[in-house]
Each structure stands twice: as structure tokens, then as C-alpha cells.
Coordinates of C-alpha atoms in Angstrom, one line a residue:
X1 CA 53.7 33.8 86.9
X2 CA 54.8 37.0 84.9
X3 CA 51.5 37.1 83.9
X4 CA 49.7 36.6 87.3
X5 CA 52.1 39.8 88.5
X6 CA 51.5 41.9 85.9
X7 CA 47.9 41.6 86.1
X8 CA 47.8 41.8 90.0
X9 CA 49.6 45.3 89.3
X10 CA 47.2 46.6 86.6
X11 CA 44.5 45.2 89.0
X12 CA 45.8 47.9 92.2
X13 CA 46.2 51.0 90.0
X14 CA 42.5 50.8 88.7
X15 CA 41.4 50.2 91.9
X16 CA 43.0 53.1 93.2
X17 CA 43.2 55.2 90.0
X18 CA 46.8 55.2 89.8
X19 CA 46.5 56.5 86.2
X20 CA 44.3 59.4 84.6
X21 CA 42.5 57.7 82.1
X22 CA 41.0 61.6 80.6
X23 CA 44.3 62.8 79.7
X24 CA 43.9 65.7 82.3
X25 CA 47.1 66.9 83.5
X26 CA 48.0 66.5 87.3
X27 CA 47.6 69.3 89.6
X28 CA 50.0 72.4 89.9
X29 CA 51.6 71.2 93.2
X30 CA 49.2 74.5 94.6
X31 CA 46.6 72.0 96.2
X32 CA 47.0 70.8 99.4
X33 CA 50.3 68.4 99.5
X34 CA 48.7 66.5 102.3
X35 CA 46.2 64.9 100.5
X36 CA 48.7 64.0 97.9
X37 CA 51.1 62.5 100.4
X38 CA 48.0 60.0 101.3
X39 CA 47.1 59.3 97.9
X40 CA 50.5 58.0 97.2
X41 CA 50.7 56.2 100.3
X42 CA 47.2 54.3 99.9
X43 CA 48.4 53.6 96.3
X44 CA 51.9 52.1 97.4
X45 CA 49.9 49.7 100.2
X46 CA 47.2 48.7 97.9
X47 CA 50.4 47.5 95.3
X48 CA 52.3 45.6 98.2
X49 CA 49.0 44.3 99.1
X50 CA 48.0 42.7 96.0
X51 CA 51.9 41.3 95.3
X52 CA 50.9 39.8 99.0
X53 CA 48.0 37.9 97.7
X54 CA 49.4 36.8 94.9
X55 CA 53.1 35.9 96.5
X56 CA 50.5 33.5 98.8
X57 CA 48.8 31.9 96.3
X58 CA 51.7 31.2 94.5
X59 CA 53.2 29.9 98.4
X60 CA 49.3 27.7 98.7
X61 CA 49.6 26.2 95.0
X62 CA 53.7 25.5 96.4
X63 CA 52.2 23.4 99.0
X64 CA 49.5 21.6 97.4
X65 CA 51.6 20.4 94.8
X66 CA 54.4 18.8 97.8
X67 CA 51.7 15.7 98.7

């Protein structure tokens, strides 16, 4: 299950490039803050959205093994 969560975690931050895989340093803070105050908050949904699906397959699997 460790596993499962860890991966489900990698999975969100490539899918929203959560880390810069060039090496380039992050911005000065001189950009516009807006966009980075969506950024973080699309990252931070996409992450409780994949712990979602994975807390509900491990809830489906749960239920199937009950019969």
C-alpha cells in the first residue's frame, strides 16, 4: 500500500510538473505572484485527487474481499 501511495504521488507531480527536471532555478519572485498562487493550488488538488483514487480503490478492493 506504501507502494501504491508513493507512486500515486510521483504520478501527480509529473503530471503537473511539480519538479524541474533541467536544473533551472525557480523564478525571482518578480513574475506575476498570481500565476504562481494557481500553480500551487492546481498542484495541491491534483495530489489530494490522486490520494482520492487511490484511498477508493483501496475502499473497492475492501469490499470485494467482505463476500
Amino acid at each position: 500500500h506504501a507502494l501504491m501511495m508513493v507512486a500515486s504521488c510521483y504520478g501527480a507531480m509529473v503530471l503537473t510538473s511539480w519538479a524541474k527536471t533541467d536544473g533551472s532555478p525557480e523564478s525571482d519572485g518578480s513574475a506575476d505572484s498570481y500565476a504562481g498562487a494557481s500553480s500551487m493550488w492546481l498542484k495541491i488538488v491534483s495530489q489530494w485527487v490522486f490520494l482520492g483514487i487511490y484511498l477508493k480503490a483501496l475502499h473497492a478492493a475492501y469490499l470485494n474481499n467482505q463476500a
